Amino acid sequence: AQRVTQPEKLLSVFKGAPVELKCNYSYSGSPELFWYVQYSRQRLQLLLRHISRESIKGFTADLNKGETSFHLKKPFAQEEDSAMYYCALRGTSGSRLTFGEGTQLTVNP
Amino acid sequence: GAVVSQHPSRVICKSGTSVKIECRSLDFQATTMFWYRQFPKQSLMLMATSNEGSKATYEQGVEKDKFLINHASLTLSTLTVTSAHPEDSSFYICSAYGYTDTQYFGPGTRLTVL
């Protein structure tokens, strides 16, 4: 079975502070990991995926297979980063995604 | 590119009636579409996976006779909530699996059953 855990439902930081949104997963094979973001009143959109190893809007995430984690990081948070963030996993056998419970990030001025 | 639309965005219906929600991939062909349900302040729960031209695969605990899914073309999937009851009130979201090996999400449909 595949499972994604985001331990923090709410995370609040001040503008300019570093932010880390935690994501842990369990999967028996080699998964693909994603971060999706949902801004207020908008649809869910892909932020980044581990195989791309890219930085989007200053966010990065590294897949740590030893710790089965895929934490999302940004060195200097901005107010516009306030949103709901979902970590998601996709197994190698198909295209379905398993989502974590989500973390609501609030960046205070 | 890669836009997914849903219609309607919001629907209110009486208990016992059926409601159809459409999901369209506007500028790409989607061999697979997914239907999710999201309760307030909760994550997305996958209801079913729909492949064009074949029967949908439902997740455990999802009643296939209650939530009818049709994926008649590569750009359209529909979810029909039959004999809706107040407990079916929720936010229904579809996604389409596209050419960049990515799921693109629709804006969601808010269903309220009175």
XYZ file of N, CA, C and O in Angstrom, chain B residues 35-103:
276
model
N -11.460 11.065 -10.821
C -12.470 11.808 -10.069
C -12.142 11.727 -8.585
O -11.910 10.644 -8.043
N -12.116 12.905 -7.963
C -11.805 13.007 -6.548
C -12.960 13.680 -5.822
O -13.747 14.418 -6.396
N -12.960 13.445 -4.539
C -13.917 14.115 -3.663
C -13.106 14.780 -2.556
O -12.133 14.205 -2.062
N -13.483 15.994 -2.231
C -12.754 16.724 -1.197
C -13.727 17.302 -0.196
O -14.591 18.116 -0.553
N -13.598 16.897 1.043
C -14.400 17.459 2.116
C -13.694 18.692 2.661
O -12.475 18.839 2.500
N -14.440 19.577 3.317
C -13.837 20.822 3.816
C -12.600 20.571 4.661
O -12.596 19.716 5.544
N -11.556 21.269 4.326
C -10.295 21.217 5.058
C -9.697 19.818 5.089
O -8.959 19.472 6.019
N -10.027 19.036 4.091
C -9.430 17.703 3.998
C -8.776 17.520 2.635
O -8.930 18.340 1.738
N -8.067 16.425 2.517
C -7.341 16.169 1.284
C -8.271 15.604 0.214
O -9.460 15.354 0.457
N -7.723 15.406 -0.948
C -8.482 14.805 -2.043
C -8.535 13.296 -1.851
O -7.526 12.656 -1.582
N -9.725 12.768 -2.038
C -9.903 11.333 -1.936
C -10.262 10.803 -3.321
O -11.273 11.212 -3.901
N -9.445 9.923 -3.853
C -9.713 9.375 -5.180
C -10.955 8.507 -5.137
O -11.075 7.617 -4.294
N -11.871 8.785 -6.051
C -13.096 7.994 -6.139
C -12.963 6.917 -7.214
O -13.329 5.770 -7.006
N -12.466 7.321 -8.371
C -12.419 6.376 -9.478
C -11.443 6.854 -10.530
O -11.139 8.043 -10.639
N -10.975 5.886 -11.296
C -10.103 6.141 -12.441
C -10.863 5.757 -13.691
O -11.436 4.660 -13.770
N -10.865 6.658 -14.647
C -11.666 6.454 -15.837
C -10.782 6.451 -17.078
O -10.038 7.402 -17.309
N -10.841 5.362 -17.821
C -10.088 5.272 -19.065
C -11.039 5.347 -20.250
O -12.111 4.736 -20.227
N -10.637 6.071 -21.253
C -11.488 6.280 -22.418
C -11.897 4.954 -23.036
O -11.045 4.095 -23.306
N -13.182 4.793 -23.207
C -13.717 3.621 -23.874
C -13.845 2.378 -23.021
O -14.237 1.319 -23.528
N -13.528 2.473 -21.753
C -13.670 1.293 -20.903
C -14.334 1.672 -19.588
O -14.523 2.850 -19.282
N -14.670 0.659 -18.820
C -15.348 0.909 -17.549
C -14.395 1.531 -16.546
O -13.198 1.225 -16.529
N -14.954 2.369 -15.698
C -14.146 3.018 -14.671
C -13.752 2.030 -13.592
O -14.452 1.040 -13.331
N -12.634 2.311 -12.968
C -12.169 1.520 -11.827
C -12.428 2.323 -10.574
O -11.888 3.421 -10.411
N -13.241 1.765 -9.695
C -13.639 2.482 -8.496
C -12.766 2.096 -7.306
O -12.342 0.947 -7.183
N -12.542 3.055 -6.455
C -11.798 2.795 -5.219
C -12.710 2.060 -4.235
O -13.944 2.133 -4.311
N -12.061 1.382 -3.335
C -12.801 0.624 -2.327
C -13.706 1.562 -1.534
O -13.274 2.647 -1.109
N -14.936 1.139 -1.374
C -15.882 1.938 -0.594
C -16.685 2.924 -1.420
O -17.610 3.550 -0.887
N -16.376 3.076 -2.680
C -17.124 3.986 -3.547
C -18.157 3.174 -4.321
O -17.821 2.216 -5.008
N -19.412 3.563 -4.191
C -20.486 2.810 -4.834
C -20.556 3.129 -6.321
O -20.895 4.255 -6.708
N -20.308 2.147 -7.145
C -20.299 2.393 -8.581
C -21.693 2.682 -9.130
O -21.847 3.380 -10.132
N -22.722 2.164 -8.479
C -24.080 2.441 -8.939
C -24.543 3.820 -8.520
O -25.516 4.358 -9.060
N -23.885 4.378 -7.554
C -24.226 5.705 -7.047
C -23.494 6.776 -7.840
O -24.046 7.821 -8.136
N -22.265 6.510 -8.140
C -21.428 7.469 -8.850
C -21.074 6.866 -10.211
O -20.093 6.138 -10.356
N -21.892 7.209 -11.199
C -21.707 6.658 -12.531
C -20.707 7.499 -13.306
O -20.849 8.715 -13.408
N -19.719 6.840 -13.862
C -18.687 7.548 -14.609
C -18.675 7.051 -16.037
O -18.676 5.852 -16.292
N -18.652 8.008 -16.955
C -18.581 7.705 -18.371
C -17.434 8.487 -18.990
O -17.259 9.681 -18.724
N -16.636 7.811 -19.790
C -15.489 8.465 -20.425
C -15.562 8.132 -21.908
O -14.811 7.299 -22.403
N -16.483 8.800 -22.590
C -16.828 8.428 -23.955
C -15.822 8.917 -24.987
O -15.752 8.374 -26.090
N -15.063 9.936 -24.646
C -14.093 10.452 -25.614
C -12.806 10.820 -24.889
O -12.748 10.811 -23.662
N -11.805 11.152 -25.665
C -10.509 11.475 -25.078
C -10.483 12.859 -24.429
O -9.468 13.254 -23.858
N -11.576 13.584 -24.539
C -11.601 14.916 -23.939
C -12.759 15.122 -22.970
O -12.924 16.218 -22.429
N -13.545 14.095 -22.735
C -14.717 14.282 -21.882
C -14.967 13.074 -20.989
O -15.019 11.936 -21.452
N -15.129 13.351 -19.717
C -15.581 12.341 -18.763
C -16.708 12.958 -17.954
O -16.685 14.161 -17.671
N -17.690 12.160 -17.611
C -18.796 12.670 -16.794
C -18.970 11.821 -15.548
O -18.743 10.617 -15.562
N -19.348 12.504 -14.485
C -19.677 11.847 -13.220
C -21.133 12.165 -12.924
O -21.506 13.342 -12.862
N -21.944 11.148 -12.771
C -23.345 11.344 -12.419
C -23.581 10.813 -11.016
O -23.330 9.634 -10.744
N -24.027 11.702 -10.159
C -24.384 11.311 -8.803
C -25.865 10.972 -8.838
O -26.712 11.854 -9.045
N -26.178 9.706 -8.684
C -27.572 9.270 -8.807
C -28.268 9.289 -7.458
O -27.652 9.011 -6.425
N -29.538 9.638 -7.489
C -30.351 9.679 -6.279
C -29.566 10.344 -5.142
O -29.295 9.720 -4.098
N -29.208 11.566 -5.377
C -28.330 12.272 -4.436
C -28.991 12.469 -3.074
O -30.206 12.691 -2.971
N -28.167 12.393 -2.050
C -28.616 12.633 -0.681
C -27.727 13.703 -0.053
O -26.615 13.954 -0.539
N -28.167 14.301 1.027
C -27.352 15.366 1.641
C -25.914 14.947 1.953
O -25.002 15.767 1.851
N -25.700 13.682 2.269
C -24.328 13.247 2.579
C -23.424 13.200 1.346
O -22.206 13.049 1.464
N -24.043 13.337 0.158
C -23.247 13.405 -1.071
C -22.740 14.820 -1.327
O -21.925 15.023 -2.249
N -23.207 15.761 -0.545
C -22.743 17.145 -0.701
C -21.238 17.192 -0.468
O -20.739 16.710 0.550
N -20.549 17.762 -1.424
C -19.089 17.777 -1.344
C -18.539 18.587 -2.503
O -19.275 19.127 -3.322
N -17.220 18.645 -2.555
C -16.518 19.285 -3.661
C -15.923 18.163 -4.512
O -15.148 17.353 -4.008
N -16.341 18.104 -5.764
C -15.884 17.048 -6.660
C -14.886 17.643 -7.656
O -15.158 18.650 -8.305
N -13.746 16.994 -7.744
C -12.671 17.485 -8.604
C -12.272 16.397 -9.589
O -12.132 15.235 -9.210
N -12.069 16.793 -10.826
C -11.564 15.838 -11.804
C -10.150 16.238 -12.195
O -9.727 17.384 -12.008
N -9.423 15.279 -12.700
C -8.115 15.576 -13.268
C -7.949 14.744 -14.526
O -8.577 13.689 -14.682
N -7.129 15.236 -15.422
C -6.869 14.540 -16.667
C -5.378 14.281 -16.775
O -4.564 15.176 -16.519
N -5.089 13.070 -17.147
C -3.682 12.666 -17.287
C -3.247 13.015 -18.701
O -3.802 12.492 -19.668
N -2.246 13.886 -18.796
C -1.907 14.451 -20.086
C -0.576 14.030 -20.649
O 0.142 13.188 -20.113
N -0.239 14.688 -21.737
C 0.899 14.315 -22.560
C 2.241 14.521 -21.865
O 3.243 13.976 -22.275
N 2.277 15.318 -20.833
C 3.543 15.540 -20.130
C 3.667 14.648 -18.913
O 4.418 14.948 -17.988
N 2.926 13.544 -18.940
C 2.994 12.600 -17.825
C 2.625 13.274 -16.508
O 3.226 13.024 -15.464
N 1.643 14.143 -16.582
C 1.236 14.941 -15.423
C -0.282 14.940 -15.337
O -0.967 14.883 -16.360
N -0.783 15.023 -14.115
C -2.225 15.199 -13.932
C -2.534 16.691 -13.861
O -1.920 17.422 -13.098
